[in-house]
Short mmCIF file of C-alpha atoms and ligand atoms in Angstrom, two decimals:
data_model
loop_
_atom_site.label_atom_id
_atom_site.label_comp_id
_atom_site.label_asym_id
_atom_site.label_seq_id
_atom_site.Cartn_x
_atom_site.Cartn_y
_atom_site.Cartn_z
CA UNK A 11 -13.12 18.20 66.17
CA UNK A 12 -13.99 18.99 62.50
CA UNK A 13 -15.04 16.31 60.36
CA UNK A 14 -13.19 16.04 56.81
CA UNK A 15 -15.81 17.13 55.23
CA UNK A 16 -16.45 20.25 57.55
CA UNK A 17 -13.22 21.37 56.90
CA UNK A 18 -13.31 20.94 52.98
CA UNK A 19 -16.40 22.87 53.27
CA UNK A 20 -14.80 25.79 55.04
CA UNK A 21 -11.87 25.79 52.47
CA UNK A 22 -14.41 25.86 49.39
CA UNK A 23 -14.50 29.51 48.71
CA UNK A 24 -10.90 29.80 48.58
CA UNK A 25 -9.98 26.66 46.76
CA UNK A 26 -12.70 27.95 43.90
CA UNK A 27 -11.00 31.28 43.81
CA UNK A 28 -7.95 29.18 43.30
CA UNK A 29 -9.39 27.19 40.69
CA UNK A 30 -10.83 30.27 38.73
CA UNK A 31 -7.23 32.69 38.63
CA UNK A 32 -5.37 28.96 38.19
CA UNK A 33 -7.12 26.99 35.57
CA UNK A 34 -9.19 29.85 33.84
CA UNK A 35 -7.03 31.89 31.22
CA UNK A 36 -9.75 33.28 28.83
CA UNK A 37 -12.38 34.75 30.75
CA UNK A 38 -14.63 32.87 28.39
CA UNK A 39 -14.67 29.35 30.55
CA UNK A 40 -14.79 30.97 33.76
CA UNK A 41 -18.60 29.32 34.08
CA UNK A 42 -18.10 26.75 33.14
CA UNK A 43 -14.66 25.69 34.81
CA UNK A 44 -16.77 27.20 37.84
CA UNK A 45 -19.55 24.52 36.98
CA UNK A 46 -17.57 22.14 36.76
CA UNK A 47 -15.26 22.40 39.76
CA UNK A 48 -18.69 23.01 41.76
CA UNK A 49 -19.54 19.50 40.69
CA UNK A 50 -16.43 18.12 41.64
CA UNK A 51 -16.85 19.56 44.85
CA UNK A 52 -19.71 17.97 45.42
CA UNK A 53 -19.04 14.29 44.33
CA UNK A 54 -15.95 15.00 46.67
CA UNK A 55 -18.14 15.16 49.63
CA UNK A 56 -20.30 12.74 49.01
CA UNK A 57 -17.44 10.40 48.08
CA UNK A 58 -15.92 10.84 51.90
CA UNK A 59 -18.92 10.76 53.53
CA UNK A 60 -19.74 7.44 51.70
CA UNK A 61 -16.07 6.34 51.47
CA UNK A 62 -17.11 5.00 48.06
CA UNK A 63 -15.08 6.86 45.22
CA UNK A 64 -17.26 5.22 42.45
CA UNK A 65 -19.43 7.97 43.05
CA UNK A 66 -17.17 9.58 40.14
CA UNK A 67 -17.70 7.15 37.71
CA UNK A 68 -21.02 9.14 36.09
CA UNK A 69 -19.32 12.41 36.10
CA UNK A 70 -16.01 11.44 34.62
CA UNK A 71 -17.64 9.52 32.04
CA UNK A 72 -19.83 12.60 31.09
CA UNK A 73 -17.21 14.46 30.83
CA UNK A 74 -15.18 11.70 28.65
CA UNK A 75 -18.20 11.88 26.49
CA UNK A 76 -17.82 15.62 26.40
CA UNK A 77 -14.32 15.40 24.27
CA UNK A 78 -13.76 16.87 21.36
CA UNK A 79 -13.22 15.52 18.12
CA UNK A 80 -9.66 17.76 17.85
CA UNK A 81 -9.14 16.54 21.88
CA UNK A 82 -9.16 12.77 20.29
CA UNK A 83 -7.24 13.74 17.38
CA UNK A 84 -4.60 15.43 18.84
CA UNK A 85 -4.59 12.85 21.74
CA UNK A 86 -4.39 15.49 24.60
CA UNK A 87 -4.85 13.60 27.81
CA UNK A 88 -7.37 16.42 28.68
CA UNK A 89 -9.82 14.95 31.70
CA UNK A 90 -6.85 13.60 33.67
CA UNK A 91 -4.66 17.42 33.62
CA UNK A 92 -7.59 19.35 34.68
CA UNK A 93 -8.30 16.60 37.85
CA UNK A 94 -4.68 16.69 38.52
CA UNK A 95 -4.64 20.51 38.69
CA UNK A 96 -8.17 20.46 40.98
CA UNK A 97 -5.97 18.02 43.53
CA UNK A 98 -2.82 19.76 43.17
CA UNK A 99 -4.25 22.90 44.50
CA UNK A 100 -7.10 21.33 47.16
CA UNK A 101 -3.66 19.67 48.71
CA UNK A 102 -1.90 23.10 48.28
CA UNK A 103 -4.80 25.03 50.22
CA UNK A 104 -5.43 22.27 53.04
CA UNK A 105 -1.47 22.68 53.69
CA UNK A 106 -1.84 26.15 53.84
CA UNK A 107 -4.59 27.01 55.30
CA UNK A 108 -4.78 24.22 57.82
CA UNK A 109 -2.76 22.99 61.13
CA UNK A 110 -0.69 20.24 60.36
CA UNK A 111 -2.55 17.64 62.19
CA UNK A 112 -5.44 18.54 60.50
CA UNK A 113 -3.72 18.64 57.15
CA UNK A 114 -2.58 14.93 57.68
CA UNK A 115 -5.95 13.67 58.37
CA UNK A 116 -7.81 15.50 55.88
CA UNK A 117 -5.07 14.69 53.32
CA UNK A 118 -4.77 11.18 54.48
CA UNK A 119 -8.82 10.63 53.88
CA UNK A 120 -8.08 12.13 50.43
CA UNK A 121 -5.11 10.11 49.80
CA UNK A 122 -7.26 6.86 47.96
CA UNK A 123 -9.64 8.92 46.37
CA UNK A 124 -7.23 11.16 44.41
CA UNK A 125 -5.40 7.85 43.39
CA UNK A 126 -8.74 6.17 42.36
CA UNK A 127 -9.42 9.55 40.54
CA UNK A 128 -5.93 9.33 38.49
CA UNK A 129 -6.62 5.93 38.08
CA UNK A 130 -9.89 5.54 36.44
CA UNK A 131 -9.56 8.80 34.24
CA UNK A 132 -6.49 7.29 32.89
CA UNK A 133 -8.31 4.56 32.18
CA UNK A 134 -11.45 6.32 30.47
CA UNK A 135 -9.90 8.94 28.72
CA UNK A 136 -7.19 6.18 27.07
CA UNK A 137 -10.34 4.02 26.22
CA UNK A 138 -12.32 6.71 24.38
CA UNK A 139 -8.70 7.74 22.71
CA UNK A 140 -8.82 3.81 21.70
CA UNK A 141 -12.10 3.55 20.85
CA UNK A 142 -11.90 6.66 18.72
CA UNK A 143 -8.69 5.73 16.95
CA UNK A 144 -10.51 2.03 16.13
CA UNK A 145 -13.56 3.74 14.72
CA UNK A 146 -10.64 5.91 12.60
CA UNK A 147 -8.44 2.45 11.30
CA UNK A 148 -12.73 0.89 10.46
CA UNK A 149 -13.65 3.86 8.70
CA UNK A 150 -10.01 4.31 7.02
CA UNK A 151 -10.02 0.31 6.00
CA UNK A 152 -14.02 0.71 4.52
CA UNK A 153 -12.52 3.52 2.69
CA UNK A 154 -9.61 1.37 1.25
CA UNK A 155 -12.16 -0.87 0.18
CA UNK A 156 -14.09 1.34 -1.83
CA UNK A 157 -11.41 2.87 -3.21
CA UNK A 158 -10.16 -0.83 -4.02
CA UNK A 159 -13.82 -1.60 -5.61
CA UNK A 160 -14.02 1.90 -7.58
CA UNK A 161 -10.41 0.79 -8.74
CA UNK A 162 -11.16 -2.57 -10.04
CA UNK A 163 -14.16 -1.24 -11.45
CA UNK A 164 -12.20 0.91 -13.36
CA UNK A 165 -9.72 -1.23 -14.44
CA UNK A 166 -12.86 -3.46 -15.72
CA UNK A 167 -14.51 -0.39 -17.68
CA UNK A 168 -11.70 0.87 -18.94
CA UNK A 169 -10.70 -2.49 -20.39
CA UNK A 170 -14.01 -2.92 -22.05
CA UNK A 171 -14.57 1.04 -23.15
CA UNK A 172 -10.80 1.08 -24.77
CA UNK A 173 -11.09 -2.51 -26.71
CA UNK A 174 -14.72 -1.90 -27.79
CA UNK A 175 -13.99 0.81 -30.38
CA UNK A 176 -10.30 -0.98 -31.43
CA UNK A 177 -12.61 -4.23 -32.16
CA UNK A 178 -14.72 -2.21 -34.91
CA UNK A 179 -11.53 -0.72 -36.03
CA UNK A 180 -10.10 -3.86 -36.70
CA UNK A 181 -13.48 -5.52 -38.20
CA UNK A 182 -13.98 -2.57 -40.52
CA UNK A 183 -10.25 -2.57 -41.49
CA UNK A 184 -10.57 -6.09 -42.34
CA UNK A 185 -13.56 -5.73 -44.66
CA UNK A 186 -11.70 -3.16 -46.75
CA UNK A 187 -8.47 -5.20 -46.57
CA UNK A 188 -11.00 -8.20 -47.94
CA UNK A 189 -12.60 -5.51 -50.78
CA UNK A 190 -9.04 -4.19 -51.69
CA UNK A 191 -7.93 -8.02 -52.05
CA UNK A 192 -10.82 -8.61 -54.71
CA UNK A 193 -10.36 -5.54 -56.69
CA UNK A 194 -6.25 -6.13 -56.67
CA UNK A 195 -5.36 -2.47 -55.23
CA UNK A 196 -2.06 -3.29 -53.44
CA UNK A 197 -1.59 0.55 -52.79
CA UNK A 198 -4.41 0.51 -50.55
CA UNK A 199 -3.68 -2.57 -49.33
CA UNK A 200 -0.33 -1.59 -47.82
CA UNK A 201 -2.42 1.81 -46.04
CA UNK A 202 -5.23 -0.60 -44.72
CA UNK A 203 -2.08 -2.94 -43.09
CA UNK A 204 -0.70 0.28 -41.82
CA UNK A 205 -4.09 0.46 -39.85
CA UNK A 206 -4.29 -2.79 -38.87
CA UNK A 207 -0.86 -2.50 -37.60
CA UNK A 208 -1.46 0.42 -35.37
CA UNK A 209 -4.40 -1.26 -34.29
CA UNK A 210 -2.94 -4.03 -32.93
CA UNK A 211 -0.43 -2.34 -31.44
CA UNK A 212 -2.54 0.42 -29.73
CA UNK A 213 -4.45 -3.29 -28.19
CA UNK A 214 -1.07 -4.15 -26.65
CA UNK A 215 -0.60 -1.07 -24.89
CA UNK A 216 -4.15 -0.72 -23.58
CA UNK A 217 -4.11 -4.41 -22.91
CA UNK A 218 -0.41 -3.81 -20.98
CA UNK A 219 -1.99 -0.50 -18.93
CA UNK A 220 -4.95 -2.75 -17.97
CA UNK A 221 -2.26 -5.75 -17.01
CA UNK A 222 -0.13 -3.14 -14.63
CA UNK A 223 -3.34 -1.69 -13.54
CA UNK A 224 -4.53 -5.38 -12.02
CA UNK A 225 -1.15 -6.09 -10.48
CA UNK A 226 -0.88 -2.80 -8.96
CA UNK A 227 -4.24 -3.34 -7.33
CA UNK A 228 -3.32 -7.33 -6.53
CA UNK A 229 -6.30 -7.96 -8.80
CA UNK A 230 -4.90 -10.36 -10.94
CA UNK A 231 -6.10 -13.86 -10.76
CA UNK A 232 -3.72 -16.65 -11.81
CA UNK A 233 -4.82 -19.71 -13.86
CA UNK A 234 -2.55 -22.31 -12.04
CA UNK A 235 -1.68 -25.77 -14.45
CA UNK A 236 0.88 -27.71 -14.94
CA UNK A 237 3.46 -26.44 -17.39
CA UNK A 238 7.04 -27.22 -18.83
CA UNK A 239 9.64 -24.03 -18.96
CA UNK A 240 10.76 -26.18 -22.23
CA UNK A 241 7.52 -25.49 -23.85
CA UNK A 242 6.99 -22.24 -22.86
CA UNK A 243 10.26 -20.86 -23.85
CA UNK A 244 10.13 -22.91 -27.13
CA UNK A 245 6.73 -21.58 -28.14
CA UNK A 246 7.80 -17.62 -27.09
CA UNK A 247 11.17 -18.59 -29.17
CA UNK A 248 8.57 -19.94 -32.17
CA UNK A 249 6.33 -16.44 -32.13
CA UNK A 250 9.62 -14.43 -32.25
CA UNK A 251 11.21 -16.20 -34.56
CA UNK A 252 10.55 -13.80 -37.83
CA UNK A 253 12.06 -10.89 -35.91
CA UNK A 254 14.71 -12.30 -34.29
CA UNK A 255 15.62 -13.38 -37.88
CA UNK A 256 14.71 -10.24 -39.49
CA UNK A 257 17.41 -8.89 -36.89
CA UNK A 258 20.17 -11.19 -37.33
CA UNK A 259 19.90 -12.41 -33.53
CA UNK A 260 20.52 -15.82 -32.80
CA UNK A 261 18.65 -17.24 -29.96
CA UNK A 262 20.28 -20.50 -27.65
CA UNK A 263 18.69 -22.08 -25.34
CA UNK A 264 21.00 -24.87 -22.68
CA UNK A 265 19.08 -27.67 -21.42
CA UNK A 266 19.38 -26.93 -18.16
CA UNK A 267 18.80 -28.87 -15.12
CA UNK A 268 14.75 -28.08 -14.47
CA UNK A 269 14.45 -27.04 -17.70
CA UNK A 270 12.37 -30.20 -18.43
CA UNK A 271 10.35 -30.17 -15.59
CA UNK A 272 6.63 -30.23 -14.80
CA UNK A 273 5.78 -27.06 -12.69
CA UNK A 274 2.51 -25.52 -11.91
CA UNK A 275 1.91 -22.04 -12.61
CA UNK A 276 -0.43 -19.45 -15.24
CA UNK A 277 1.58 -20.75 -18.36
CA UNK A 278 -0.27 -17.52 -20.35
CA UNK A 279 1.29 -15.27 -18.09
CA UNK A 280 4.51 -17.24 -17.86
CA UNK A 281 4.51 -16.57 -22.04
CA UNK A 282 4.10 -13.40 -21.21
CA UNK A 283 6.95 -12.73 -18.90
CA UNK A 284 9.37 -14.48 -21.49
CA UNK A 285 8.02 -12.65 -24.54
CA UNK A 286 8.72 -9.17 -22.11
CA UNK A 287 12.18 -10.31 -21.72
CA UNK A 288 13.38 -11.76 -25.07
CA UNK A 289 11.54 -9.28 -27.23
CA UNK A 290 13.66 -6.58 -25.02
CA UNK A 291 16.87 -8.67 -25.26
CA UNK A 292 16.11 -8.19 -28.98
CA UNK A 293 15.41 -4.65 -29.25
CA UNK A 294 18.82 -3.81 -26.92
CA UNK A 295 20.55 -6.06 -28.85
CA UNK A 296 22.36 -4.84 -31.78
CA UNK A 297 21.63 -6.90 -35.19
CA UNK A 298 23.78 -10.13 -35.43
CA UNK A 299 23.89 -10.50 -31.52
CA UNK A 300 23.15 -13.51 -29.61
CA UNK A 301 20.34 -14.24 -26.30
CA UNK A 302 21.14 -16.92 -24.51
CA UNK A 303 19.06 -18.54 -22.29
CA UNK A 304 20.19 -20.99 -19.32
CA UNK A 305 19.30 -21.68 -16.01
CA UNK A 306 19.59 -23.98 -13.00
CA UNK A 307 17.00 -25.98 -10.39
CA UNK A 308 17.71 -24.79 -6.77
CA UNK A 309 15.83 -26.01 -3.94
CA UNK A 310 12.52 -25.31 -4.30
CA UNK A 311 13.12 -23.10 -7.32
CA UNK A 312 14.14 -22.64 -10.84
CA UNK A 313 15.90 -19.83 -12.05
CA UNK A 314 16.13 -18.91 -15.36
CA UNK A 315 19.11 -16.24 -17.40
CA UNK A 316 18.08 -14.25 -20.13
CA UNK A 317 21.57 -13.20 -21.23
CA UNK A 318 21.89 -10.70 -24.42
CA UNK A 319 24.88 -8.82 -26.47
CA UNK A 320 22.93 -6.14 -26.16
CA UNK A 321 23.29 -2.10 -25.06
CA UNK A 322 23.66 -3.41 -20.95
CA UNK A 323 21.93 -1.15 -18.33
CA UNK A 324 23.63 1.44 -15.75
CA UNK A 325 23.82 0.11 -12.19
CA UNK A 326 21.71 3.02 -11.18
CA UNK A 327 18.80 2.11 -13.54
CA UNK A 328 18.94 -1.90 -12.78
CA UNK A 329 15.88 -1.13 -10.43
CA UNK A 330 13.57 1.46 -11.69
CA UNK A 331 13.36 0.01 -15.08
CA UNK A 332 10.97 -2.50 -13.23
CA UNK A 333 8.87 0.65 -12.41
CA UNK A 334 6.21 1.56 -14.43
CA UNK A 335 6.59 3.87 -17.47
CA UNK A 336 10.60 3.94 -16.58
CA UNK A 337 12.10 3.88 -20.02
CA UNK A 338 16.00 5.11 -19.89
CA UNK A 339 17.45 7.08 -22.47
CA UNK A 340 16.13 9.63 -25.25
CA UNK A 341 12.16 9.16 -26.35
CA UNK A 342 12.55 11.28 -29.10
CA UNK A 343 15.42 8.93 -30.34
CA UNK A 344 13.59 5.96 -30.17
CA UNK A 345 12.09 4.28 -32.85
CA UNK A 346 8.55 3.13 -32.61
CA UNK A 347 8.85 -0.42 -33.50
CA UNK A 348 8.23 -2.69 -30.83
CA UNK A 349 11.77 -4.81 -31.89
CA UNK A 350 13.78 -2.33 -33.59
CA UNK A 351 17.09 -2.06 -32.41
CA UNK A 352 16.42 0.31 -29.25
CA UNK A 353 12.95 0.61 -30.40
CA UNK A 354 10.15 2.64 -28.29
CA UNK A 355 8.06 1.14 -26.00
CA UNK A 356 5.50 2.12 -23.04
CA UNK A 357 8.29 0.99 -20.40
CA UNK A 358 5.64 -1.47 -19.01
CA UNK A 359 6.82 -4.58 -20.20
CA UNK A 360 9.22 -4.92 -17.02
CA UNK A 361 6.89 -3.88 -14.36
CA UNK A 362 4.65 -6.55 -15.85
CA UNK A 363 7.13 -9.20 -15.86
CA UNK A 364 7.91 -8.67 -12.15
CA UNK A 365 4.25 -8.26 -11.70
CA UNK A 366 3.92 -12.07 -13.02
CA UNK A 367 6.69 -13.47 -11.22
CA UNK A 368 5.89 -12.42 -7.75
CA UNK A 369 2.36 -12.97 -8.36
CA UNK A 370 4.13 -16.64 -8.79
CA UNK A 371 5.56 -16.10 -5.67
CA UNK A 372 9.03 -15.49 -7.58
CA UNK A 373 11.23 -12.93 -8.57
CA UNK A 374 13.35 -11.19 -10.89
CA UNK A 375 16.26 -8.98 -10.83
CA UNK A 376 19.18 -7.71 -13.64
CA UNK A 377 22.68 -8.02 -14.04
CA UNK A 378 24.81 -5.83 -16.23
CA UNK A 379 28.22 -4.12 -16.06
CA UNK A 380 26.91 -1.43 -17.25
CA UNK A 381 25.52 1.02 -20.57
CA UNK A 382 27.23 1.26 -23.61
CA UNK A 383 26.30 1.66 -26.72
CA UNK A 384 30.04 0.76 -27.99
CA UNK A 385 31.35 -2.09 -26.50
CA UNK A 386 27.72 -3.99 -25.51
CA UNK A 387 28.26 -5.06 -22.21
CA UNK A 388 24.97 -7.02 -22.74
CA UNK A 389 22.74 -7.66 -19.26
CA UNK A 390 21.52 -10.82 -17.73
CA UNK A 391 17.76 -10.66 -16.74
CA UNK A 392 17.50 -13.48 -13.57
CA UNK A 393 14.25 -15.30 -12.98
CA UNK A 394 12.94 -17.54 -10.05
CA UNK A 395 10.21 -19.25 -10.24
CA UNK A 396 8.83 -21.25 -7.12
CA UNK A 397 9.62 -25.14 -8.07
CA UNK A 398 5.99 -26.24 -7.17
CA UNK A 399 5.20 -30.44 -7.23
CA UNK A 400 1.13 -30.23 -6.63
CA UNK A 401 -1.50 -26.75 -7.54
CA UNK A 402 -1.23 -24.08 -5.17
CA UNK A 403 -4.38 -25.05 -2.04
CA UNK A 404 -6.38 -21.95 -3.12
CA UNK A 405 -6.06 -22.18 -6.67
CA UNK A 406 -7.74 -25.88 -7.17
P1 ADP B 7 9.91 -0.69 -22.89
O1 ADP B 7 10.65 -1.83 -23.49
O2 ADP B 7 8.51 -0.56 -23.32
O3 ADP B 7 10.67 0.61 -22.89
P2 ADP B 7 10.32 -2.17 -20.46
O4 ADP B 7 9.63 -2.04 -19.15
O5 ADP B 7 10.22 -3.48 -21.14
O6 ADP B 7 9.73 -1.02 -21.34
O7 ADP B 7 11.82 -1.79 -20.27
C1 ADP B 7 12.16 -0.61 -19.58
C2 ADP B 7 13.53 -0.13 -19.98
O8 ADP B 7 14.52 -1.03 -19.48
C3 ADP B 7 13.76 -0.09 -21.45
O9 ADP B 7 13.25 1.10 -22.02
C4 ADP B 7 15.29 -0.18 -21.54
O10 ADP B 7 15.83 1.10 -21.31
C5 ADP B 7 15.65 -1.05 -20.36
N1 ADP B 7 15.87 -2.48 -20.76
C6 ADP B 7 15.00 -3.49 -20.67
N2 ADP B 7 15.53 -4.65 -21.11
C7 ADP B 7 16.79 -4.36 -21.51
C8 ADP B 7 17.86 -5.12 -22.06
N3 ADP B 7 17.75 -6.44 -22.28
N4 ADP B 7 19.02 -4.47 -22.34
C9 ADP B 7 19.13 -3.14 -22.08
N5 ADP B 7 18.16 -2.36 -21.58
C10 ADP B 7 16.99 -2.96 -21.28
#
């Protein structure tokens, strides 16, 4: 009787014609499809005759290394088809081609070996695929963090290269101011204010840019200390007083419960956030208005409400005025005065605010029943602030 072998042997030139009209559509890898089967072949003799199917490990690995980059992009499960196909139609061409008994045994003898094949190309092919895609998430995470660096490196230059000239501005405008004082020229005077003015208020925007810049790349670094809301709100309140007077709007403040209270947190920030909100309660705020400001101690948090008179804000807008450069209305009807009564602005004083507070781990939200520049439905700005009794463990 044949031996297994013997018999594959005898089928070979059939099965490779198979292999060639089956698995070759362009004329083009006829060779090497031929090569490769012919190699096949071969490890499939040697693997019967040695009953060891590990004998496949070299040549499906070369051929795992032999994968495109497009094979591992597009994930095609490439290795594992074509062996399928080569055992699909050896089993077709023992079946037909042999009697049954012979069919059994030979197919029974190739039975383990086809699993084993299935088996381990899976298992190669989906570990290049994984090894691939890991090199991919490295390279796309050392990219990040370039991108990150070159960010923060803007940020950094841009900071420097924008305040550098304003600086001389301002130092020149002050010697003339100081020259214009001694020789009593109050026309000039008012023109070298002008300058000074739009100096400092060009500094406010860059310094507001460079702010949203840092939270949008998490680079800011807060400067946690103990503060009191009291303080902080009474010193904002101090600062604003001349315009809040200038525009008629009273300011009250409740002593609420927490209000008092020692918290930890970046209190120049903090003054930030509050100067944001009240110097926009102002500016939405028609003159003779009222801001109040009130709040409450929850557990494990303190939430202050910025309540005005003012304009209110359409439900629709309540969350993309906290994005960047989202200003509602009309520019061209908006004054330029940073508290004029609907006066122009960069629309970054929100998206810094919420920038603070969640850097705080807080947040901040809006309330209003809506716009209207005739019966001032005012808004409530809400915001929580994490009630913290000892510094943060990384910021000591
Ligand atoms: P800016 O004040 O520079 O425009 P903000 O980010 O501070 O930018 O505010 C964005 C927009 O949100 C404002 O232009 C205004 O339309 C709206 N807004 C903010 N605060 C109030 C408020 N208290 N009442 C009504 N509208 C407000």
């Amino acid at each position: 009787m044949l031996k297994p072998t013997e018999i594959l042997l005898s089928l070979f030139p059939i099965i490779e014609n198979r292999v060639l009209i089956e698995l070759t559509k362009g004329s083009l890898l006829k060779d090497e499809i031929a090569d490769q089967f012919q190699s096949f072949f071969n490890h499939l003799l040697q693997t019967i005759e040695t009953g060891n199917p590990s004998w496949f490990d070299p040549l499906l690995e070369t051929w795992a290394n032999s994968l495109t980059q497009t094979d591992l992009v597009e994930s095609k499960i490439i290795i594992n088809e074509f062996i399928t196909q080569l055992v699909l139609i050896i089993h077709q061409t023992i079946v037909e081609n042999t009697e049954a008994q012979q069919a059994v045994q030979l197919n029974t003898t190739l039975m383990p070996i086809y699993l084993y094949l299935i088996n381990k190309t899976t298992n190669i092919e989906t570990n290049k695929k994984i090894l691939y895609l890991s090199k991919q998430v490295e390279k796309a995470k050392s990219d990040l963090a370039k991108l990150d660096e070159s960010k923060s490196n803007f940020v950094a230059v841009a900071a420097h290269e924008l305040k550098t000239p304003l600086t001389l501005i301002d130092g020149y405008t002050s010697m003339l101011i100081d020259m214009i004082l001694k020789q009593n020229n109050s026309d000039l005077l008012v023109f070298t204010n002008g300058i000074l003015n739009g100096s400092k208020r060009l500094r406010g925007i860059i310094e507001d840019m460079i702010d949203v810049s840092l939270l949008e790349n998490n680079l800011l670094i807060l400067n946690y200390q103990p503060y009191w809301l009291n303080r902080i709100l009474e010193f904002v309140l101090l600062e604003l007083s001349p315009v809040s007077k200038d525009r008629n709007i009273s300011i009250n403040i409740h002593d609420f419960d927490g209000y008092n209270l020692m918290n930890y947190g970046d209190s120049e920030r903090l003054i930030q956030l509050f100067k944001n909100l009240i110097i926009n309660a102002i500016k939405f705020t028609p003159d003779g208005g009222t801001i109040s400001i009130n709040g409450r101690k929850l557990t494990g948090f303190i939430e202050v409400l910025i309540s005005d008179t003012g304009i209110g804000i359409n439900q629709e807008d309540q969350t993309t005025i906290f994005e960047k450069f989202n200003r509602l209305g009309n520019i061209a009807l908006h004054s330029s005065s940073k508290t004029n009564f609907k006066g122009g602005g960069p629309g970054l004083g929100l998206p810094i605010a919420k920038g603070i507070a969640e850097a705080h781990g807080g947040s901040i939200w809006v309330e209003s029943s809506g716009y209207s520049e005739t019966d001032f439905p005012g808004s409530t700005f809400h915001i929580l602030l994490p009630h913290l009794d000892k510094l943060p463990e990384n910021n000591k």
